mmCIF file of C-alpha atoms in Angstrom:
data_model
loop_
_atom_site.group_PDB
_atom_site.id
_atom_site.type_symbol
_atom_site.label_atom_id
_atom_site.label_comp_id
_atom_site.label_asym_id
_atom_site.label_seq_id
_atom_site.Cartn_x
_atom_site.Cartn_y
_atom_site.Cartn_z
ATOM 1 C CA MET A 1 23.834 -4.013 19.519
ATOM 2 C CA GLN A 2 27.345 -4.545 17.488
ATOM 3 C CA LEU A 3 25.238 -4.598 14.213
ATOM 4 C CA ALA A 4 23.842 -1.334 14.647
ATOM 5 C CA ASP A 5 27.407 0.190 15.795
ATOM 6 C CA VAL A 6 28.444 -1.315 12.280
ATOM 7 C CA LEU A 7 25.800 0.208 10.019
ATOM 8 C CA TRP A 8 25.986 3.665 11.267
ATOM 9 C CA ARG A 9 27.410 5.751 13.459
ATOM 10 C CA GLN A 10 24.279 7.698 14.470
ATOM 11 C CA HIS A 11 21.448 5.384 14.844
ATOM 12 C CA THR A 12 18.730 4.826 17.204
ATOM 13 C CA VAL A 13 17.704 1.310 18.299
ATOM 14 C CA TYR A 14 14.453 0.181 19.918
ATOM 15 C CA ARG A 15 11.983 -2.584 19.880
ATOM 16 C CA ASP A 16 8.489 -2.678 17.701
ATOM 17 C CA ARG A 17 5.279 -4.283 18.586
ATOM 18 C CA ALA A 18 6.302 -7.573 17.469
ATOM 19 C CA GLY A 19 8.878 -7.820 19.666
ATOM 20 C CA GLY A 20 11.484 -7.696 16.373
ATOM 21 C CA VAL A 21 14.776 -5.006 17.156
ATOM 22 C CA VAL A 22 14.439 -1.797 14.459
ATOM 23 C CA ILE A 23 17.298 0.435 13.802
ATOM 24 C CA ARG A 24 16.751 3.983 12.928
ATOM 25 C CA GLY A 25 19.500 6.235 10.897
ATOM 26 C CA GLU A 26 17.924 9.613 10.752
ATOM 27 C CA HIS A 27 20.869 11.520 9.046
ATOM 28 C CA VAL A 28 20.361 8.497 5.901
ATOM 29 C CA GLN A 29 16.581 8.208 6.826
ATOM 30 C CA ARG A 30 16.438 4.427 6.256
ATOM 31 C CA TRP A 31 15.561 1.841 8.811
ATOM 32 C CA ILE A 32 16.123 -1.756 9.385
ATOM 33 C CA SER A 33 14.378 -3.988 11.448
ATOM 34 C CA LEU A 34 15.159 -7.649 12.429
ATOM 35 C CA ALA A 35 12.250 -10.308 13.210
ATOM 36 C CA PRO A 36 11.716 -14.024 13.722
ATOM 37 C CA SER A 37 11.252 -15.301 10.169
ATOM 38 C CA GLY A 38 8.777 -18.114 11.470
ATOM 39 C CA ARG A 39 11.252 -20.520 11.085
ATOM 40 C CA ARG A 40 13.157 -22.026 14.294
ATOM 41 C CA ASP A 41 17.206 -20.817 12.654
ATOM 42 C CA GLU A 42 16.352 -17.803 10.462
ATOM 43 C CA VAL A 43 15.885 -13.892 11.366
ATOM 44 C CA LEU A 44 13.542 -11.862 8.536
ATOM 45 C CA LEU A 45 15.634 -8.337 7.722
ATOM 46 C CA ARG A 46 13.404 -5.742 6.298
ATOM 47 C CA ALA A 47 14.124 -1.662 5.360
ATOM 48 C CA GLY A 48 12.304 1.057 4.367
ATOM 49 C CA ARG A 49 12.475 5.241 4.312
ATOM 50 C CA ILE A 50 11.583 6.972 7.148
ATOM 51 C CA LEU A 51 9.389 10.175 5.564
ATOM 52 C CA ASP A 52 9.524 13.892 6.464
ATOM 53 C CA GLY A 53 8.438 13.957 10.139
ATOM 54 C CA GLY A 54 9.720 10.394 11.366
ATOM 55 C CA THR A 55 7.302 8.532 10.463
ATOM 56 C CA THR A 56 8.676 5.061 8.383
ATOM 57 C CA ALA A 57 7.326 4.166 5.321
ATOM 58 C CA PRO A 58 6.567 0.363 4.866
ATOM 59 C CA ALA A 59 9.059 -1.932 3.756
ATOM 60 C CA ARG A 60 10.816 -1.909 0.420
ATOM 61 C CA SER A 61 12.729 -4.687 0.070
ATOM 62 C CA GLU A 62 13.429 -7.500 2.630
ATOM 63 C CA THR A 63 15.145 -11.157 3.264
ATOM 64 C CA VAL A 64 16.011 -14.346 5.279
ATOM 65 C CA VAL A 65 19.097 -14.667 7.093
ATOM 66 C CA PRO A 66 20.303 -17.663 9.027
ATOM 67 C CA LEU A 67 20.905 -16.959 13.026
ATOM 68 C CA CYS A 68 24.101 -18.619 12.619
ATOM 69 C CA ALA A 69 25.513 -15.627 10.678
ATOM 70 C CA GLY A 70 27.909 -13.258 11.915
ATOM 71 C CA THR A 71 28.067 -9.780 12.196
ATOM 72 C CA GLY A 72 29.860 -9.403 9.136
ATOM 73 C CA GLU A 73 27.443 -10.847 7.063
ATOM 74 C CA LEU A 74 24.357 -9.449 8.864
ATOM 75 C CA ALA A 75 25.585 -5.897 8.158
ATOM 76 C CA ALA A 76 26.254 -7.021 4.310
ATOM 77 C CA ALA A 77 22.594 -8.256 4.001
ATOM 78 C CA CYS A 78 21.590 -5.322 5.769
ATOM 79 C CA ARG A 79 23.611 -2.809 3.837
ATOM 80 C CA ARG A 80 22.634 -4.615 0.174
ATOM 81 C CA LEU A 81 18.972 -3.963 1.659
ATOM 82 C CA LEU A 82 19.505 -0.483 2.394
ATOM 83 C CA ALA A 83 21.307 0.138 -0.993
ATOM 84 C CA GLU A 84 17.988 -1.276 -2.527
ATOM 85 C CA THR A 85 15.977 0.827 -0.512
ATOM 86 C CA ALA A 86 17.437 4.047 -1.297
ATOM 87 C CA ALA A 87 17.536 2.970 -5.110
ATOM 88 C CA ASP A 88 13.863 2.557 -4.915
ATOM 89 C CA ALA A 89 13.817 6.131 -3.956
ATOM 90 C CA ALA A 90 16.463 7.535 -6.109
ATOM 91 C CA LEU A 91 13.499 6.381 -9.087
ATOM 92 C CA PRO A 92 11.333 9.334 -10.140
ATOM 93 C CA ALA A 93 7.490 9.415 -9.377
ATOM 94 C CA PRO A 94 5.136 8.281 -12.363
ATOM 95 C CA ALA A 95 4.188 11.934 -13.609
ATOM 96 C CA ALA A 96 0.448 12.527 -13.204
ATOM 97 C CA PRO A 97 -1.532 13.028 -15.666
ATOM 98 C CA SER A 98 -2.402 16.499 -16.681
ATOM 99 C CA ARG A 99 -5.650 18.001 -17.585
ATOM 100 C CA THR A 100 -6.304 20.489 -20.315
ATOM 101 C CA LYS A 101 -9.177 21.491 -18.891
ATOM 102 C CA ARG A 102 -10.150 22.065 -15.476
ATOM 103 C CA SER A 103 -13.620 20.834 -15.879
ATOM 104 C CA GLU A 104 -12.426 17.621 -17.615
ATOM 105 C CA LYS A 105 -12.658 14.796 -15.194
ATOM 106 C CA PRO A 106 -10.178 11.759 -15.546
ATOM 107 C CA ARG A 107 -12.424 8.545 -16.701
ATOM 108 C CA ARG A 108 -12.660 5.376 -14.607
ATOM 109 C CA PRO A 109 -12.285 2.181 -16.601
ATOM 110 C CA GLY A 110 -15.034 0.013 -17.872
ATOM 111 C CA ARG A 111 -17.463 3.096 -16.999
ATOM 112 C CA LYS A 112 -19.926 5.090 -19.576
ATOM 113 C CA GLY A 113 -20.428 8.162 -18.035
ATOM 114 C CA LYS A 114 -24.242 9.280 -18.203
ATOM 115 C CA ARG A 115 -25.405 6.000 -21.086
ATOM 116 C CA MET A 116 -25.073 3.844 -17.815
ATOM 117 C CA SER A 117 -27.420 6.305 -15.829
ATOM 118 C CA PHE A 118 -30.050 6.645 -18.246
ATOM 119 C CA ALA A 119 -30.137 2.667 -19.327
ATOM 120 C CA SER A 120 -31.128 2.441 -15.005
ATOM 121 C CA TRP A 121 -33.437 4.979 -15.352
ATOM 122 C CA THR A 122 -34.991 3.516 -18.371
ATOM 123 C CA ILE A 123 -35.387 -0.141 -16.703
ATOM 124 C CA LEU A 124 -36.862 1.280 -13.388
ATOM 125 C CA ALA A 125 -39.494 2.861 -15.600
ATOM 126 C CA CYS A 126 -40.170 -0.363 -17.359
ATOM 127 C CA VAL A 127 -40.427 -2.014 -14.134
ATOM 128 C CA VAL A 128 -42.668 0.213 -12.868
ATOM 129 C CA GLY A 129 -44.976 0.540 -15.707
ATOM 130 C CA ILE A 130 -45.299 -3.510 -15.374
ATOM 131 C CA VAL A 131 -46.100 -3.458 -11.606
ATOM 132 C CA ALA A 132 -48.856 -0.493 -12.710
ATOM 133 C CA LEU A 133 -50.004 -2.098 -15.250
ATOM 134 C CA TYR A 134 -50.538 -5.706 -13.218
ATOM 135 C CA ALA A 135 -52.018 -3.664 -10.191
ATOM 136 C CA TYR A 136 -54.501 -1.446 -12.506
ATOM 137 C CA SER A 137 -55.820 -5.489 -14.322
ATOM 138 C CA THR A 138 -55.383 -6.851 -10.695
ATOM 139 C CA ALA A 139 -57.836 -4.078 -9.121
ATOM 140 C CA THR A 140 -60.337 -3.717 -12.785
ATOM 141 C CA THR A 141 -60.384 -8.104 -12.772
ATOM 142 C CA GLY A 142 -61.112 -7.932 -8.857
ATOM 143 C CA THR A 143 -64.542 -5.642 -8.782
ATOM 144 C CA ARG A 144 -66.621 -7.267 -11.104
#
């Protein structure tokens, strides 16, 4: 494939399950795929990273290019997507929240902890009490 040769000297080209073409550049840890876009004369370009171990991460960016575009225009669109993917990978990951005490658990939003549990037990006890009172009153009035 000419496009693969324009993008990278070292590359692997294969078809994916959906019938699109995937070009992998192992040396740059990036991949790009070309697939039908759903419209008759357009192709969907998607780019992503290759993770450690050789698995591919989901696409980081995508665009639609007309099929009538030449190899140069397709290569330019691919390079733009690959640059966006590289820029996304270069951003630092958000820092994990640090804990001061080992027993301290992160709180879930909207949860009140043990107070919800106590309220549930209280409601359950009231319902059981009402059912027991009803059963007692039915049993005592039914025997006369």
